[in-house]
Coordinates of C-alpha atoms in Angstrom, one line a residue:
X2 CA 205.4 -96.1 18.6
X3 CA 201.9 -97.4 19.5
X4 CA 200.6 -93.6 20.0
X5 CA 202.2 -92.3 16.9
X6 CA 205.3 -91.6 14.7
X7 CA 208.6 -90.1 16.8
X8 CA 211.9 -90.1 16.2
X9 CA 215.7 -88.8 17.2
X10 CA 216.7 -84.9 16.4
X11 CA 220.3 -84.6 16.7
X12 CA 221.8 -80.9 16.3
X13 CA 225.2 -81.3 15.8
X14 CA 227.9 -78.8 17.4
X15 CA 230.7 -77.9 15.0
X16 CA 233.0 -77.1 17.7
X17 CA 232.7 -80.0 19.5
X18 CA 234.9 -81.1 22.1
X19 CA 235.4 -84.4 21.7
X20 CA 235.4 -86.2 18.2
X21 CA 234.9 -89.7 17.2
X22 CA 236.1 -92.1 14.3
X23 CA 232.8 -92.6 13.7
X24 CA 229.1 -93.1 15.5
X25 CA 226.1 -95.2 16.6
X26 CA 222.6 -94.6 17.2
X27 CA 220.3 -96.4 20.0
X28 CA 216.9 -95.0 20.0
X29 CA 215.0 -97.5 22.7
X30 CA 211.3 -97.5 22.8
X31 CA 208.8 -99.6 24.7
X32 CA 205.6 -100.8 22.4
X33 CA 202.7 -101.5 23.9
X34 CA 199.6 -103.2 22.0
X35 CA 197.1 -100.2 23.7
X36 CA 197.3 -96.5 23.1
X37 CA 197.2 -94.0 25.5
X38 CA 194.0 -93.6 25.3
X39 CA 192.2 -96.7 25.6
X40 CA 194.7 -97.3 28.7
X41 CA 193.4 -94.2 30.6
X42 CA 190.1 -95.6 31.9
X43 CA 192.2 -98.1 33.2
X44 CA 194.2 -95.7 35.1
X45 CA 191.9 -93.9 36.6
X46 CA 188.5 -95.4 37.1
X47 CA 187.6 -96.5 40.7
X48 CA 188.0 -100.1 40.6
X49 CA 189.5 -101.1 37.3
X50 CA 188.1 -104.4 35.9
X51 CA 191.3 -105.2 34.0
X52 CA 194.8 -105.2 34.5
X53 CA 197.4 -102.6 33.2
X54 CA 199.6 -105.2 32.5
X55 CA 197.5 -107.9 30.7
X56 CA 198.9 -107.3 27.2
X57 CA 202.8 -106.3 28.4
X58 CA 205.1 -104.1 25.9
X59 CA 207.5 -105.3 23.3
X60 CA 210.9 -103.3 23.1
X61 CA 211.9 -101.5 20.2
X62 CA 215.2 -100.2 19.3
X63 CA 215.6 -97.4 16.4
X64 CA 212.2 -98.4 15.4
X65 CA 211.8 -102.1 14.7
X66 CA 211.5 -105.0 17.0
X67 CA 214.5 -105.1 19.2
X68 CA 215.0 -109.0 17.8
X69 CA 215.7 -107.4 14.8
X70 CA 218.7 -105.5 16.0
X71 CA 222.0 -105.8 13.5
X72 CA 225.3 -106.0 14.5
X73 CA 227.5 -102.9 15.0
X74 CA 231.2 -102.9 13.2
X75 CA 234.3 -102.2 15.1
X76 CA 238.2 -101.6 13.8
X77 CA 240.3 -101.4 16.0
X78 CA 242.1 -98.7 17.8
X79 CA 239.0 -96.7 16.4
X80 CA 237.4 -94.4 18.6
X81 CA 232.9 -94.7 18.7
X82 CA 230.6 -92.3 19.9
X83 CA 227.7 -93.6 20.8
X84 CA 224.2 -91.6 20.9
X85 CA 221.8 -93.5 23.8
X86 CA 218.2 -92.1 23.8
X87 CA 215.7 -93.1 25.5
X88 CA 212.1 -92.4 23.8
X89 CA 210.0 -94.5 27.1
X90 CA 207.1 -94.1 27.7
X91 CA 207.5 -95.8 31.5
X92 CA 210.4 -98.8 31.6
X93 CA 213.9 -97.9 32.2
X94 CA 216.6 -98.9 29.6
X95 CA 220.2 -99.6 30.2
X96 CA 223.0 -100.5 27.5
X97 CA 226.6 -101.9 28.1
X98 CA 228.8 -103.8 25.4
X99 CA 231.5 -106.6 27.5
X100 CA 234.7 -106.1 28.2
X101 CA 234.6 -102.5 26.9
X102 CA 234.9 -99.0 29.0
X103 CA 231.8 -96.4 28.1
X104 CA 233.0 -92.8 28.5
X105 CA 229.6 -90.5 29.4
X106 CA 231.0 -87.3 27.3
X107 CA 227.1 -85.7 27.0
X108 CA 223.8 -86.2 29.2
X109 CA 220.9 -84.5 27.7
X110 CA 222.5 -82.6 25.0
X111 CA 225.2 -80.6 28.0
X112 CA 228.7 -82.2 27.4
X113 CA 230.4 -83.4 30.6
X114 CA 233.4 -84.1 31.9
X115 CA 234.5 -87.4 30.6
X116 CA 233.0 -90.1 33.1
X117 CA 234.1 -94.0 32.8
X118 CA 231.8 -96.3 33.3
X119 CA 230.4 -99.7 32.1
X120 CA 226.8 -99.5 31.8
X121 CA 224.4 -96.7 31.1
X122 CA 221.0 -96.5 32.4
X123 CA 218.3 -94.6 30.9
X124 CA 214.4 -93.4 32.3
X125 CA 212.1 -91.7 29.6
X126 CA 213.2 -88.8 28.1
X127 CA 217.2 -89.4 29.1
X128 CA 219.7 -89.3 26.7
X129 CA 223.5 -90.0 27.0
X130 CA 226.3 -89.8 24.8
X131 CA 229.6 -92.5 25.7
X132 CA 233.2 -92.7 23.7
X133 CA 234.2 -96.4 23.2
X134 CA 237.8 -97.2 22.2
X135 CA 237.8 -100.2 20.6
X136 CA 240.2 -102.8 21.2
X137 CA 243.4 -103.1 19.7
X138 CA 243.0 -106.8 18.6
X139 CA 240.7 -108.4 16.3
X140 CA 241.0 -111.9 17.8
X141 CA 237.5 -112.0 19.7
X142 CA 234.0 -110.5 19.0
X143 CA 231.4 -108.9 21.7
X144 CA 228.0 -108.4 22.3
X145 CA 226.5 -105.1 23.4
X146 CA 223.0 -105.9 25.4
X147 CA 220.2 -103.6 25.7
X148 CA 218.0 -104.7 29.0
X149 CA 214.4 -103.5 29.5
X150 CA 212.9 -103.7 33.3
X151 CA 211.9 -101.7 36.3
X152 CA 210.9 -102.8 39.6
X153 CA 208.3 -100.2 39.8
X154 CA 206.3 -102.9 37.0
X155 CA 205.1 -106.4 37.5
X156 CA 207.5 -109.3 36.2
X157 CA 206.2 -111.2 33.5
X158 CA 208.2 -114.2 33.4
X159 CA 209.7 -114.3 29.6
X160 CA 208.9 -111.2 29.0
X161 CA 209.7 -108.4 31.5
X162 CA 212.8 -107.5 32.4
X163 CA 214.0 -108.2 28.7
X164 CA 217.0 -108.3 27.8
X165 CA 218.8 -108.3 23.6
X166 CA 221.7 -108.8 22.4
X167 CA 223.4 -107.6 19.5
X168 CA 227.3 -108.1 18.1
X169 CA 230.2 -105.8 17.8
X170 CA 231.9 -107.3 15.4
X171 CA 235.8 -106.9 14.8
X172 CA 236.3 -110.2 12.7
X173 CA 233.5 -111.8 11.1
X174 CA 235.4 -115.2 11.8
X175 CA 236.6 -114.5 15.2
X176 CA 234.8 -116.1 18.2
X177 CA 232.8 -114.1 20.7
X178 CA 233.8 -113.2 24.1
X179 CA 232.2 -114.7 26.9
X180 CA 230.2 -113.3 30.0
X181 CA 228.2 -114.9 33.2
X182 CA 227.2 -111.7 33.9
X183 CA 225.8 -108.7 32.5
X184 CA 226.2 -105.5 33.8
X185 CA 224.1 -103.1 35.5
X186 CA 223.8 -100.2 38.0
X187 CA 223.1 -96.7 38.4
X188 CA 225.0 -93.7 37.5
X189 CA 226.0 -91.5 40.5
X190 CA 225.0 -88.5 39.3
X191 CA 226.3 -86.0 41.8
X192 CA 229.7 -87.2 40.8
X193 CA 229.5 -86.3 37.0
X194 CA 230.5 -83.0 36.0
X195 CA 229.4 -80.7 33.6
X196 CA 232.3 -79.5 30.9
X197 CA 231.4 -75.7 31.2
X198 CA 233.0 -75.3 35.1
X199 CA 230.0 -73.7 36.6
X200 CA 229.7 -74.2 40.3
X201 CA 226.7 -74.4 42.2
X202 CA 224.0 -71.6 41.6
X203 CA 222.9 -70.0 44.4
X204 CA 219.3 -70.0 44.5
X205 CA 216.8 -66.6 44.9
X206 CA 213.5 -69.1 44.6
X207 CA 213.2 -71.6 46.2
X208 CA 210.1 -74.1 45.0
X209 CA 208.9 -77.1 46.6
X210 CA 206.7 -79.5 44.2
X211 CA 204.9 -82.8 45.8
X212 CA 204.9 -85.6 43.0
X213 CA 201.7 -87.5 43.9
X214 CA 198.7 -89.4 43.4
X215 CA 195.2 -88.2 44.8
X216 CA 191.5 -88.7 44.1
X217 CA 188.4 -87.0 42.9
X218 CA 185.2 -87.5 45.0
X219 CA 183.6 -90.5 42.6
X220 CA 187.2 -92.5 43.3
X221 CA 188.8 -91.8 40.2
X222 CA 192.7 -92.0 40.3
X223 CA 194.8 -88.7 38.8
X224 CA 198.5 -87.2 39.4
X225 CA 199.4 -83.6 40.6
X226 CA 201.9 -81.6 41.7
X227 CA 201.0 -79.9 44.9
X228 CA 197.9 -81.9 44.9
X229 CA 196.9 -79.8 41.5
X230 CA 196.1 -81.9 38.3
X231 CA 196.9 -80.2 35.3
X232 CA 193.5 -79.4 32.9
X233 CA 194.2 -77.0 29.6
X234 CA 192.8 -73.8 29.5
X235 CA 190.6 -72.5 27.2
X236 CA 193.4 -70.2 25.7
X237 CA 196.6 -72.1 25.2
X238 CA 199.2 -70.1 27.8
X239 CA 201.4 -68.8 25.4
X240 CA 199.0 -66.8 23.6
X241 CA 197.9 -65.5 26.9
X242 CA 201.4 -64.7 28.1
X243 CA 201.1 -62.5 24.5
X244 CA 197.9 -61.2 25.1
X245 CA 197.0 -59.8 28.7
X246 CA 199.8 -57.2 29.1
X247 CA 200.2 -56.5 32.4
X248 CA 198.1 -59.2 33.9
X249 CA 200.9 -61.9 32.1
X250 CA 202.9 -61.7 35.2
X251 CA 200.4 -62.6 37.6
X252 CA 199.8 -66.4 37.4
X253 CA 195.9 -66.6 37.8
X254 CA 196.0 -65.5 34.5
X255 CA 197.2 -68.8 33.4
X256 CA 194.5 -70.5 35.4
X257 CA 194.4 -72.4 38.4
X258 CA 194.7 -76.1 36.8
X259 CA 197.6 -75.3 34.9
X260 CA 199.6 -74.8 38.2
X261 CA 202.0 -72.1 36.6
X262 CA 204.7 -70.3 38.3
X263 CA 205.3 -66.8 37.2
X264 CA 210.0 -66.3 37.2
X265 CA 211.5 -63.0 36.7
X266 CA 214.4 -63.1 34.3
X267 CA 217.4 -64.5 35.7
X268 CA 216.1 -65.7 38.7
X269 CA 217.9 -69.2 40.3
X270 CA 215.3 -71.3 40.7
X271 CA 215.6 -74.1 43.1
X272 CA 213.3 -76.8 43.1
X273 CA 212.3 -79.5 45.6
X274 CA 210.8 -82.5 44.0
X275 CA 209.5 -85.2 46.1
X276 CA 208.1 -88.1 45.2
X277 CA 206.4 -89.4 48.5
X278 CA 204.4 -92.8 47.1
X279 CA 206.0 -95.6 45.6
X280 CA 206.0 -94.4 42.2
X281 CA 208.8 -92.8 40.3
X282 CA 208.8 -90.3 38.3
X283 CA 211.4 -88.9 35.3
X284 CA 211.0 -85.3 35.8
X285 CA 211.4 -83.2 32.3
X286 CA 211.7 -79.3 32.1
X287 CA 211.1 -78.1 29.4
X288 CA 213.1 -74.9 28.0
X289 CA 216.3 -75.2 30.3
X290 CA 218.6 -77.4 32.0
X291 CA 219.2 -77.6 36.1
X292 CA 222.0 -78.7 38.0
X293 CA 221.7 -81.6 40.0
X294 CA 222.0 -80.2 43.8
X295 CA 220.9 -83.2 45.9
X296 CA 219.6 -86.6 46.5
X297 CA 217.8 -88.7 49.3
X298 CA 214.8 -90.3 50.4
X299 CA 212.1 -88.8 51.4
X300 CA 211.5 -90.6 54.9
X301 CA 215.1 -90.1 56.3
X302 CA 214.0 -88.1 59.2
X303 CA 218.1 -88.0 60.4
X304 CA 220.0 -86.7 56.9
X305 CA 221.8 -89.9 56.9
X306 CA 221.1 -90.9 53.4
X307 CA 221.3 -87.3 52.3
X308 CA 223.5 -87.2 49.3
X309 CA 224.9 -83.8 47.9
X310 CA 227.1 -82.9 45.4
X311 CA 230.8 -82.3 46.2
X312 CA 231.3 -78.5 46.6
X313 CA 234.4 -78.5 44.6
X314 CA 232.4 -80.1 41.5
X315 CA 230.6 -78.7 38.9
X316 CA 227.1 -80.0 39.2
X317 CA 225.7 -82.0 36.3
X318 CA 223.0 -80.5 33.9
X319 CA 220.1 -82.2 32.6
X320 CA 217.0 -81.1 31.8
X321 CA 215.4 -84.7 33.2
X322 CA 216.2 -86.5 36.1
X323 CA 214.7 -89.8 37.3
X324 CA 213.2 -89.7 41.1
X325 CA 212.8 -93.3 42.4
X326 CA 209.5 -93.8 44.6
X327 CA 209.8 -92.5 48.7
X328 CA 212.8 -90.2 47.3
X329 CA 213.3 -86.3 46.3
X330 CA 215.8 -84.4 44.5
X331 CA 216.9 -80.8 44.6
X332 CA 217.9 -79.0 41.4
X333 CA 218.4 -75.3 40.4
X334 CA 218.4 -73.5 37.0
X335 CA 219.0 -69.6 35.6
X336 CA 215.3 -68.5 34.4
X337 CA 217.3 -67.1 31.4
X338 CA 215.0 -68.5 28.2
X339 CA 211.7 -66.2 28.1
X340 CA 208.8 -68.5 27.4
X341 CA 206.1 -71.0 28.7
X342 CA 207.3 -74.0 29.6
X343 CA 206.6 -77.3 31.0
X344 CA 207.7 -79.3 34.2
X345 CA 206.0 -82.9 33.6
X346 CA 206.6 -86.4 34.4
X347 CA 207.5 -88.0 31.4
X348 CA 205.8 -91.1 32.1
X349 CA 203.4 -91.0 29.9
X350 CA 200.4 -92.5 31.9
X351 CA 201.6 -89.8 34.9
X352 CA 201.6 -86.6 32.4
X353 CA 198.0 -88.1 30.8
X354 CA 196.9 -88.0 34.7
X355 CA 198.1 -84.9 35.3
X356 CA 201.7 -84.5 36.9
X357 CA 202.3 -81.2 34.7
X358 CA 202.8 -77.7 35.5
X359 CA 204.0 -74.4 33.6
X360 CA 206.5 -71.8 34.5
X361 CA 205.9 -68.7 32.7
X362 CA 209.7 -67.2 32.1
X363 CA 209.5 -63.3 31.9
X364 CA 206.3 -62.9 29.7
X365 CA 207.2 -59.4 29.9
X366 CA 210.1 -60.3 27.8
X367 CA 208.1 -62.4 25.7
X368 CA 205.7 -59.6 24.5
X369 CA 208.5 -57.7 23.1
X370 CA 211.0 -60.6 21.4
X371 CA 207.8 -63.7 20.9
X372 CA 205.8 -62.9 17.2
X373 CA 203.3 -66.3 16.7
X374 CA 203.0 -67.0 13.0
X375 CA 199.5 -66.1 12.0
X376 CA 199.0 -69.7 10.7
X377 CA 199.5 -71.2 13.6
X378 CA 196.9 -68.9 15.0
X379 CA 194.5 -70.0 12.1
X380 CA 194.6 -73.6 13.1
X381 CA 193.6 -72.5 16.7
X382 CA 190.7 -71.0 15.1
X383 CA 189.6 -73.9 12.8
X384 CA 189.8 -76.1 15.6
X385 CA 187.5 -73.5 17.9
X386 CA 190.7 -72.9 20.6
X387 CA 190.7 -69.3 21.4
X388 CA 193.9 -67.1 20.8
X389 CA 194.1 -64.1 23.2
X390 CA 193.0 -63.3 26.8
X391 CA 193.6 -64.9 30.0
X392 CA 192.7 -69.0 30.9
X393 CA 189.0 -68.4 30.8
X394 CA 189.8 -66.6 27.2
X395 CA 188.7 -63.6 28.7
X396 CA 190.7 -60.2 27.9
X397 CA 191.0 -57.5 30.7
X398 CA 189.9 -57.5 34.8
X399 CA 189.9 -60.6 36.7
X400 CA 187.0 -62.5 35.3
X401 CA 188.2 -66.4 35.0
X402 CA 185.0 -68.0 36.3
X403 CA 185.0 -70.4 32.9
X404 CA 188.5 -71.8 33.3
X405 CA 189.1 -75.4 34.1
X406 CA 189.1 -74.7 38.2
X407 CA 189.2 -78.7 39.4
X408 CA 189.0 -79.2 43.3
X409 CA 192.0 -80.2 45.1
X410 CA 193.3 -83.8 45.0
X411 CA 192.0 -86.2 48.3
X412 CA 194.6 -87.9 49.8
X413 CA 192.0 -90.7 50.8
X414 CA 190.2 -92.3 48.6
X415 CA 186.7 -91.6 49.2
X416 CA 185.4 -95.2 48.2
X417 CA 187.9 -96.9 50.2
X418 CA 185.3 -96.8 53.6

């Protein structure tokens, strides 16, 4: 990837539900010529002198250039599982192979009920697991596409949307099948069910969280949620869950920049995420997995377009969910995994601007079960971060005067008069 080396972790259940004959890997990754890093001024300077979208991004799938994709071998009557991940750092992905039923049996490592469908689309972070059957004949051959796009980016004629092709081969002399079409579409996730039968939780917290852009005072351009952008603090908030006794439940010991929300154990959480601009965002949560609640748009004043899932259902888990721009989604989750963990976009240009937060998850809990391994502690030291006390890195009383304590975001930008 053009920021570094990643790669697929699959854990493997021994008692899984379903089984395959055998399986297939699709790791999708967009690869852009700039890094992170050289991008961010670009983002969030007042008045850019170049465009974000100058050099585009190339698609990669498993690794190499997506042109380079080999065929996939089917025999038929044979059962595939197919492993879909999506390692994006901002387009969407979606894969579909003609004239063949995908069956969603897992979405984000949860096993579902077994959903038909005939095309899979994927935002960063996503993954999804489909059962195909394969024919019963070997008389034709088919082509599985993998399309790159999102409406949210510029077109770039030849370029973006994208779209490669790749073979599923059941007879090396047998002539392909032919399409005019490829599919496409979203999933409707309030109709997919999660295997385990859990109904709705009910929720004790409720949490509403404003996905949005704002500005500093020169101009400059950053994400928040609540109109907070997320700044490290000087002690990394783990080690100051560990650290402060007491003081751990109280979230102004994590500082004010890192936005964190302090959940008793067990707790239903409900959040409200709402995306007001025209930007979307994949929300990730780090450490758990919610059930998708609702769905709508965040300027339907009437309920109209409100979308909820059936009561009879078993809500989907994930632990990411895509939010189109001008729309919000409700989830809820059991705070039942003591720890620190993150709530971020996982666009990577949004998360770099700021759109992260921290929920703290019975740090109570965590001083009696959490031991850090003292060389992880070392390389804090050799690299000057500090290892106990609260944000500021101080320990004891309410002195946090030197942790990062940024100024609200401006709706307006200040250099637009």
């Amino acid at each position: 990837n053009y920021d570094g080396l990643q790669t697929t972790l699959i854990v493997y259940n021994p008692n899984d539900t379903y089984s395959a004959d055998c399986e297939y890997l699709f790791a999708f990754e967009d690869w852009w010529p700039l890094t992170f890093m050289e991008t961010y001024p670009l983002l969030t300077e007042p008045n850019p002198t170049a465009g974000l979208f100058d050099t585009p991004p190339g698609m990669l799938i498993n690794g190499a250039n997506a042109n380079l994709t080999g065929p996939i071998d089917f025999v038929a009557g044979n059962t595939y599982r197919i492993r879909l991940v999506s390692m994006s750092s901002f387009p969407l992905f979606e894969f579909t192979i003609d004239d063949h039923e995908l069956q969603i049996i897992e979405v984000d490592g949860v096993a579902t009920k077994p959903y038909n469908t005939n095309v899979v689309r994927l935002a960063p972070a996503e993954r999804t697991s489909v059962l195909v059957t394969a024919k019963k004949t070997t008389t034709l051959n088919y082509q599985y596409h993998v399309t790159m796009f999102g409406d949210f980016l510029p077109a770039i004629p030849g370029v973006f949307p994208s779209t490669y092709n790749g073979s599923v081969v059941y007879d090396t002399d047998a002539p392909f099948f032919k399409v005019e079409t490829i599919a496409t579409g979203f999933l409707d996730e309030l109709a997919i069910e999660s295997l385990d039968d859990e109904p709705a939780l009910v929720p004790d917290h409720h949490i509403y969280l404003n996905a949005t852009s704002g500005f500093h005072e020169d101009g400059s351009t950053f994400e928040s949620f609540n109109q907070v952008t997320y700044k490290h603090p000087l002690v990394p908030s783990i080690l100051s869950a560990l650290t402060t006794g007491d003081m751990a439940t109280s979230p102004i010991t994590y500082g004010p920049d890192t936005n964190t929300h302090v959940l008793k154990y067990g707790e239903i959480i409900e959040m409200l995420l709402w995306s007001p601009t025209n930007l979307p965002h994949p929300i990730h949560l780090h450490g758990h997995a919610f059930q998708i609640i609702e769905k709508g748009f965040t300027n339907d004043t009437t309920g109209q377009y409100r979308n909820q899932v059936p009561a009879t259902n078993a809500p989907l888990k994930r632990d990411t969910i895509f939010i189109p721009g001008e729309e919000y989604a409700i989830v809820r989750f059991r705070a039942n995994n003591p720890g620190l963990w993150s709530l971020h976009c996982h666009i990577t240009w949004h998360s770099g601007m700021g759109l992260i937060m921290l929920f703290a998850s019975a740090p109570e809990m965590m001083q009696e079960s959490v031991q850090v391994p003292e060389g992880v502690l070392e390389q804090c030291r050799l690299q000057g971060i500090l290892t106990s006390g609260n944000a500021a890195g101080n320990n004891g009383g309410f002195n946090y005067a030197a942790a990062p304590n940024d100024p609200y975001l401006l709706v307006e930008d200040p250099l637009s008069n």
